[in-house]
Short mmCIF file of C-alpha atoms and ligand atoms in Angstrom, two decimals:
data_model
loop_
_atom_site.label_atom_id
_atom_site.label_comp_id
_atom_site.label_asym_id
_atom_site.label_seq_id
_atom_site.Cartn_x
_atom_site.Cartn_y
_atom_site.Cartn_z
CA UNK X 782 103.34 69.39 129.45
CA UNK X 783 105.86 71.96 130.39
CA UNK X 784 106.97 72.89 133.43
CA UNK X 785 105.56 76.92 134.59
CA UNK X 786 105.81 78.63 137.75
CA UNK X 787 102.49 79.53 139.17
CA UNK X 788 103.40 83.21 140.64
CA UNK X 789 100.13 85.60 140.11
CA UNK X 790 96.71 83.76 139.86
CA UNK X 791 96.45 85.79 136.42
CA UNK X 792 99.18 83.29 135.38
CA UNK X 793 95.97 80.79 134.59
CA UNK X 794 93.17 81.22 132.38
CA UNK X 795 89.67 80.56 133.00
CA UNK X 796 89.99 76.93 131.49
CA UNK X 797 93.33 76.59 133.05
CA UNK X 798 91.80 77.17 136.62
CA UNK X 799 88.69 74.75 135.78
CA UNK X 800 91.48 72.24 134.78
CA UNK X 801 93.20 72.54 138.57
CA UNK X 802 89.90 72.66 140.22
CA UNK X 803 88.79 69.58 138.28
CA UNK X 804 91.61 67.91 139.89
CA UNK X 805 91.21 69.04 142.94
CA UNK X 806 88.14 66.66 142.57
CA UNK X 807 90.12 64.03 141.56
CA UNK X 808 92.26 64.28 144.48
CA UNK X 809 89.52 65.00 147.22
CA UNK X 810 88.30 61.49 146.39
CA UNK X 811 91.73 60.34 145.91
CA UNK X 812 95.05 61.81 148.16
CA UNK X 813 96.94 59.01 148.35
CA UNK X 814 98.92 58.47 144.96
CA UNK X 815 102.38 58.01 144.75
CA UNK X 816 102.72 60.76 141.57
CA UNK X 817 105.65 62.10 143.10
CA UNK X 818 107.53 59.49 143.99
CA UNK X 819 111.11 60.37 143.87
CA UNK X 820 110.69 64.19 143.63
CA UNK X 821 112.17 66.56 146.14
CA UNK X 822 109.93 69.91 147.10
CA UNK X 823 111.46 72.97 148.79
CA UNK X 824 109.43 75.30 151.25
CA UNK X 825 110.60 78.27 151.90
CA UNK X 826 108.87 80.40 154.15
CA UNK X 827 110.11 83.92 154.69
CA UNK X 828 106.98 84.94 156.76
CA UNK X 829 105.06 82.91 159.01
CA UNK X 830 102.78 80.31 158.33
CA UNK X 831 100.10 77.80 159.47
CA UNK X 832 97.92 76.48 156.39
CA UNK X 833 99.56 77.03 153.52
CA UNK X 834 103.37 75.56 154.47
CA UNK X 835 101.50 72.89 156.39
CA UNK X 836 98.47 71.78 153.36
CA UNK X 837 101.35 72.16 150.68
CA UNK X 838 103.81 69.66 152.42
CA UNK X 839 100.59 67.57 153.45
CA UNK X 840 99.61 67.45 149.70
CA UNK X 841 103.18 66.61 148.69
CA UNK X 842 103.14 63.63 151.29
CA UNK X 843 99.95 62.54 150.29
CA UNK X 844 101.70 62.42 146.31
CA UNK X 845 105.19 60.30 147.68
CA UNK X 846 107.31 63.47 147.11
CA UNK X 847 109.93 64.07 150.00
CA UNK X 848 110.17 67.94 151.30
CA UNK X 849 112.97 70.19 152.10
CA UNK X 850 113.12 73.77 153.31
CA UNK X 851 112.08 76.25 155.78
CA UNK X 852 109.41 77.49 157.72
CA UNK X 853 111.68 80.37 159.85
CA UNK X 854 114.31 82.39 157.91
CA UNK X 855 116.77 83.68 160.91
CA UNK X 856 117.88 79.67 160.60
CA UNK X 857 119.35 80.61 157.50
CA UNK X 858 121.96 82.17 155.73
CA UNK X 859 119.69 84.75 155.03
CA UNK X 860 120.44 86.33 157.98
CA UNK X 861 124.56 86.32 156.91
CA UNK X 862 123.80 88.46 154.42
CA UNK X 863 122.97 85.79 151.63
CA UNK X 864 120.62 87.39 148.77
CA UNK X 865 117.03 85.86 147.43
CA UNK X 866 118.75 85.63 144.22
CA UNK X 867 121.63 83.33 145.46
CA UNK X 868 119.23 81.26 148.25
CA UNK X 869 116.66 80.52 145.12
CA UNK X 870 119.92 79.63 142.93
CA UNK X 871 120.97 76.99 145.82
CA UNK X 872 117.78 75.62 146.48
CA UNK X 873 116.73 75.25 142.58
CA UNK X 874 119.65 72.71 142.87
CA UNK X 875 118.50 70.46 145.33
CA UNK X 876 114.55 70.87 144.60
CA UNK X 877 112.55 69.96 141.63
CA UNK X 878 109.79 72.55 142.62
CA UNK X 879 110.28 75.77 144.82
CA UNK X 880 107.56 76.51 146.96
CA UNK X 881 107.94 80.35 148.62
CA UNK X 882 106.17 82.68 150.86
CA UNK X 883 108.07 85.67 151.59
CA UNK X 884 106.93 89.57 152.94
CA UNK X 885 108.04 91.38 150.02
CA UNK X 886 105.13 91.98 147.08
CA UNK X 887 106.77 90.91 143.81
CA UNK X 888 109.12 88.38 144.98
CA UNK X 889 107.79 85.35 143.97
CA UNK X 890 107.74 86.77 140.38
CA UNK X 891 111.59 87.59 141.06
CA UNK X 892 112.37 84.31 142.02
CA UNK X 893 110.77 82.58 139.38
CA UNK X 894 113.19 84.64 137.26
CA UNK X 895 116.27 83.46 139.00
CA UNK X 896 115.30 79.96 139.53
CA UNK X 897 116.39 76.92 137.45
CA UNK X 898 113.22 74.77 138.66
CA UNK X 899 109.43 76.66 138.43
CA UNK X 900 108.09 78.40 141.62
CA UNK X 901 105.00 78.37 143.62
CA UNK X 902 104.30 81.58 145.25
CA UNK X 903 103.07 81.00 149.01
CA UNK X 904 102.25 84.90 149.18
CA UNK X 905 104.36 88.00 148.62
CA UNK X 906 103.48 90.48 150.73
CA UNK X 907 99.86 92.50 149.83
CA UNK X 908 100.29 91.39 146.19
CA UNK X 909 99.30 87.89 145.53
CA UNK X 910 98.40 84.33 147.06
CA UNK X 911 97.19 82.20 143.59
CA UNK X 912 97.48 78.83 145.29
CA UNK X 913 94.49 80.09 148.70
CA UNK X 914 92.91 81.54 145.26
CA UNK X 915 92.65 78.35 143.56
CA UNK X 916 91.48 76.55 146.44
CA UNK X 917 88.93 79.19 147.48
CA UNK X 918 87.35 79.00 143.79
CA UNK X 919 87.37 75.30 144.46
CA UNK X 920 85.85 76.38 147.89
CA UNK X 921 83.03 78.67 146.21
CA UNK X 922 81.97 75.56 143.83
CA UNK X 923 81.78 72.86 146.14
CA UNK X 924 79.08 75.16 147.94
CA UNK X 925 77.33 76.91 145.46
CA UNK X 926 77.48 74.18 142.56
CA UNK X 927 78.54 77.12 140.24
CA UNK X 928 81.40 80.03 139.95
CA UNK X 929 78.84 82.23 137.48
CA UNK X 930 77.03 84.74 138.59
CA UNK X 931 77.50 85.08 142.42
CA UNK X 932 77.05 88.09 144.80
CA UNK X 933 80.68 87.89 146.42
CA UNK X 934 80.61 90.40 149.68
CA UNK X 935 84.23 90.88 150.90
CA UNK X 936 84.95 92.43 154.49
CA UNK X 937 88.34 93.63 156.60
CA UNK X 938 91.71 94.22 155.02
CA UNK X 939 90.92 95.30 151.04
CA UNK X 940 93.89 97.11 150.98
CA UNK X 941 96.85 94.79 151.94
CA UNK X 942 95.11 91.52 151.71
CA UNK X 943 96.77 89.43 149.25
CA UNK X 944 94.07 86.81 149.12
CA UNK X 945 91.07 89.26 148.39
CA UNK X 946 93.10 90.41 145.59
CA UNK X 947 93.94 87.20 143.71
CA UNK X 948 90.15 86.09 144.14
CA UNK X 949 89.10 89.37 142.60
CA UNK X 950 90.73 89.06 139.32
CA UNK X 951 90.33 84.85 139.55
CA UNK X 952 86.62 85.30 140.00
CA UNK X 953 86.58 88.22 137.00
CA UNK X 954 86.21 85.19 134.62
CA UNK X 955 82.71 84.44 136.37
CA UNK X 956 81.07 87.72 136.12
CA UNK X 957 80.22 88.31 139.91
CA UNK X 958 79.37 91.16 141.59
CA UNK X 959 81.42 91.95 144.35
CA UNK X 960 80.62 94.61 147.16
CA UNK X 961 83.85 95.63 148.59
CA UNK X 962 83.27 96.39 152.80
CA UNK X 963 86.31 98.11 154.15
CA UNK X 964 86.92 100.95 156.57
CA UNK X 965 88.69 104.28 154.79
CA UNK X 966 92.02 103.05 155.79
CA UNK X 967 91.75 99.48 154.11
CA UNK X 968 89.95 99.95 151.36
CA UNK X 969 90.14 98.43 147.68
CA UNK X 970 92.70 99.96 145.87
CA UNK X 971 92.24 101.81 142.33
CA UNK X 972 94.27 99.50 140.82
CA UNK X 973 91.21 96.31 141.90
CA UNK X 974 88.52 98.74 140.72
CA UNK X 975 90.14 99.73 137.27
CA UNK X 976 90.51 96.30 136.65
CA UNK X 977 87.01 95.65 137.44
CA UNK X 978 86.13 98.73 135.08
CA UNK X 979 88.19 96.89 132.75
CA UNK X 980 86.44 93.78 132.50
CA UNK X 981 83.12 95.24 133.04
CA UNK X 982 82.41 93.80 136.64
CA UNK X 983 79.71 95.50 139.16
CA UNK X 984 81.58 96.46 142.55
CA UNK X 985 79.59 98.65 144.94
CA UNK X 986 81.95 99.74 147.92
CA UNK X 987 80.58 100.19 151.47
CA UNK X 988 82.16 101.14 154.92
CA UNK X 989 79.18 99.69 156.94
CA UNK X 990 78.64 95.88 157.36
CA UNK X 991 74.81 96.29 156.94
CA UNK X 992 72.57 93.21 157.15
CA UNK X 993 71.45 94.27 154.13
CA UNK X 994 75.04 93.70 152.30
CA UNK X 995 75.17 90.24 154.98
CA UNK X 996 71.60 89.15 153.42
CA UNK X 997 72.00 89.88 150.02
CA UNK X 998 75.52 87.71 149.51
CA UNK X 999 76.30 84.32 148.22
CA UNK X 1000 79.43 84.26 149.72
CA UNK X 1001 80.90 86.43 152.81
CA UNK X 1002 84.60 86.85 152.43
CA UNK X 1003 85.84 87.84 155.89
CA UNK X 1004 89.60 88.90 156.52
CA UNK X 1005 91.69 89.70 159.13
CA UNK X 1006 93.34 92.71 159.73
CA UNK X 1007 96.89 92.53 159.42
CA UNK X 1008 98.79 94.28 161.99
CA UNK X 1009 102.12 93.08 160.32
CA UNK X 1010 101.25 95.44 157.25
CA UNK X 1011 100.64 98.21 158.87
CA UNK X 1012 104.04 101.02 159.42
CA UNK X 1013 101.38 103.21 161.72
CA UNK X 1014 100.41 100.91 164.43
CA UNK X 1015 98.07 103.87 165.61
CA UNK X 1016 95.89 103.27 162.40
CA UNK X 1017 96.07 99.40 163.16
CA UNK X 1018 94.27 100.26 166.40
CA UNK X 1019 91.49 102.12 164.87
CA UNK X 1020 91.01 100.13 162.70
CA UNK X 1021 91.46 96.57 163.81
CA UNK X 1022 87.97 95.35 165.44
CA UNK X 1023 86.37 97.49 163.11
CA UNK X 1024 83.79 94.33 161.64
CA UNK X 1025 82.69 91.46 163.89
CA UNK X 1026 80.69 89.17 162.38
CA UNK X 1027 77.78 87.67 165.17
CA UNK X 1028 76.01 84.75 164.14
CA UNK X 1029 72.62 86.85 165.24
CA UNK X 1030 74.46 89.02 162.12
CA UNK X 1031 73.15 85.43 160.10
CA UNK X 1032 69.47 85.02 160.84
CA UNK X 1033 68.38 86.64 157.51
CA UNK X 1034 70.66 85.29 155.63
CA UNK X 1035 70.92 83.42 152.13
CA UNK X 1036 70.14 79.50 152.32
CA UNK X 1037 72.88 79.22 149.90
CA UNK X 1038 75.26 81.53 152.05
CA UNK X 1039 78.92 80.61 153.06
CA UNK X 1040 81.30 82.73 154.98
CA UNK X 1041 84.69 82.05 153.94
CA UNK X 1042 88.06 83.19 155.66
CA UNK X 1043 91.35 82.72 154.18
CA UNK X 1044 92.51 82.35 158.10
CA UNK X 1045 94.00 83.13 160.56
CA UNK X 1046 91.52 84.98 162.24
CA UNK X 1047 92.03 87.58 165.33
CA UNK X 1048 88.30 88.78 165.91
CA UNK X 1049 86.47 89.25 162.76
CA UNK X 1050 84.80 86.04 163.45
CA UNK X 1051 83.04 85.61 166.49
CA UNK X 1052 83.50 81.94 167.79
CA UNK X 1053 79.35 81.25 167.84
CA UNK X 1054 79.50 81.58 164.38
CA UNK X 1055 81.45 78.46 164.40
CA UNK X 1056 78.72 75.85 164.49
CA UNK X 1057 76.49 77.47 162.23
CA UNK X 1058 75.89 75.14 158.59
CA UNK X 1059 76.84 78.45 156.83
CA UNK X 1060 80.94 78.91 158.26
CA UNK X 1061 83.18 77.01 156.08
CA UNK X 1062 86.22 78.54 156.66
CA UNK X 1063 87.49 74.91 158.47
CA UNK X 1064 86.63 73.11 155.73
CA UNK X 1065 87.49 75.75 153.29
CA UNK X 1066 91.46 75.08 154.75
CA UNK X 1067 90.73 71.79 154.34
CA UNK X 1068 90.16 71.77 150.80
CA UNK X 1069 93.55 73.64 150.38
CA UNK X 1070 95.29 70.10 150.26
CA UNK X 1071 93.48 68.97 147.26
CA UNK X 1072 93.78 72.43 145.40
CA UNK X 1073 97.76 72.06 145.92
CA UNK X 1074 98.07 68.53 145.10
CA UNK X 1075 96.07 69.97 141.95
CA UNK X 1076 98.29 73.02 141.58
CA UNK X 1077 101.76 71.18 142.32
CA UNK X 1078 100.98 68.19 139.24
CA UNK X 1079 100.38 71.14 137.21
CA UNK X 1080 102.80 73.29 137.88
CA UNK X 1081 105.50 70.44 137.24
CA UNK X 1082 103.67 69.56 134.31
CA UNK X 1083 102.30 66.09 135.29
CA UNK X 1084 99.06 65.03 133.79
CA UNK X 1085 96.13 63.28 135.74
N1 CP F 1134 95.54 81.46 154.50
C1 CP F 1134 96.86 81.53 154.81
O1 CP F 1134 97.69 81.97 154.01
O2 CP F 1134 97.15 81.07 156.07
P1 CP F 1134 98.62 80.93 156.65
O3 CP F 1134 99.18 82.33 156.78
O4 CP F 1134 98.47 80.25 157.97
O5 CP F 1134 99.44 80.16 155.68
#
């Protein structure tokens, strides 16, 4: 298998994403394998980070590899002046597999273009975040037993939030329906909707979070509002407590319902929701080491 940065989730096609979530199996009952024994891993993290620096260099533990990087870019020669171009041209030399996160939309898909060894993108800015995709979809199945078919209701941040849009066109291969909850100031943009017209996918869009929309979905995608995104901190204030899920808000509910949250979360979440069956936003971060062990073997073209 060849070597391929993994940069948009559109990257992967429907069987290629049943293939990593497959694996993802294999390494939920299995994370201790010494695949990458002898392989060196670079993080680099130009924007700050909790779960995805920490479940990527977790997974490449768990597979013997040996990590280098960054999770703070003022401790670099970034802030001399060095370019992306030349940091990803250093680093493809000492790593075997770049793994980046960095605030600017589209530069994962420049550094993949620079670098000698492939790239994972970590997130680049409101565009894209494949790898939280891949382990959301892996997320989704464990809990409903199927991708096809699901009401998917998605609340908070449509408009900068990177991991609503990767699950959007990942779950297009599944024929959801998605209902879209977002104040004017955050919601989906045309681009998400014409590609939904394109593949012929129902979206409603609301601005209330009804209990009708709560009791009608499979799976509640909550998301934070991201202050960093935001060059109008007035509109960040109108905006930012603008949905807070209760878990009185859960009574009526689906049986079958999870809430998911790609995390961190500010208030979106109230913390009784916590202990109800039906959060699995914990767990959901859990499952992002498998995904990535999944995601990494593919992406440097190992086979399980
Ligand atoms: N979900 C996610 O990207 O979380 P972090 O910002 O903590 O990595």
């Amino acid at each position: 298998m060849k070597s391929e940065s993994l940069v948009s989730i559109t990257d992967y096609s429907k069987e290629e994403i049943l293939e990593v979530l497959e694996s993802a199996k294999h390494f939920e009952e299995n994370p201790n394998q010494k695949i990458l024994e002898g392989k060196v891993v670079g993080t680099l993290f130009f924007e700050p980070s909790t779960r995805t620096r920490l479940s990527f260099e977790t997974a490449v533990t768990r597979l013997g590899g040996r990590i280098i990087g960054f999770s703070d870019a003022s401790t670099t020669s970034s802030t001399k002046g060095e370019t992306l171009h030349d940091t990803i041209k250093m680093v493809s030399n000492y790593a075997d597999l770049i793994i980046m996160r960095h605030y600017l939309d589209g530069a994962a898909r420049y550094a993949a273009e620079v670098s000698d060894t492939p790239i994972i993108n970590a997130g680049d800015g409101a565009n894209q975040h494949p790898s939280q995709t891949l382990l959301d979809l892996y997320s989704i199945y464990k809990t409903q037993g199927t991708l096809e078919g699901l009401n998917i209701t998605m609340v908070g941040d449509l408009k900068y939030g990177r991991t609503v849009h990767s699950l959007i066109m990942a779950m297009s291969h599944f024929n959801p329906t998605f209902h879209f909850v977002a104040p004017d100031e955050l919601k989906i943009p045309d681009d998400y909707k014409k590609f939904c017209d394109s593949k012929g996918i129902k979206y409603f869009e609301h601005t209330e979070f009804s209990q009708d929309v709560i009791n009608n979905a499979d799976i509640l995608y909550m998301t934070r509002v991201q202050r960093e995104r935001f060059t109008d901190l007035m509109v960040y204030e109108k905006v930012k407590d603008v949905y807070v899920l209760k878990n009185s808000m859960l009574d009526d509910s689906k049986d079958n319902l999870r809430i998911l949250h790609p995390l961190p979360r500010v208030n979106e979440i109230a913390y009784d929701v916590d202990a109800n069956p039906k959060a699995y936003y914990f767990q959901q971060a859990k499952n992002g080491v498998y995904a990535r062990q999944a995601i990494i073997c593919k992406v440097l073209g190992i086979k399980i």
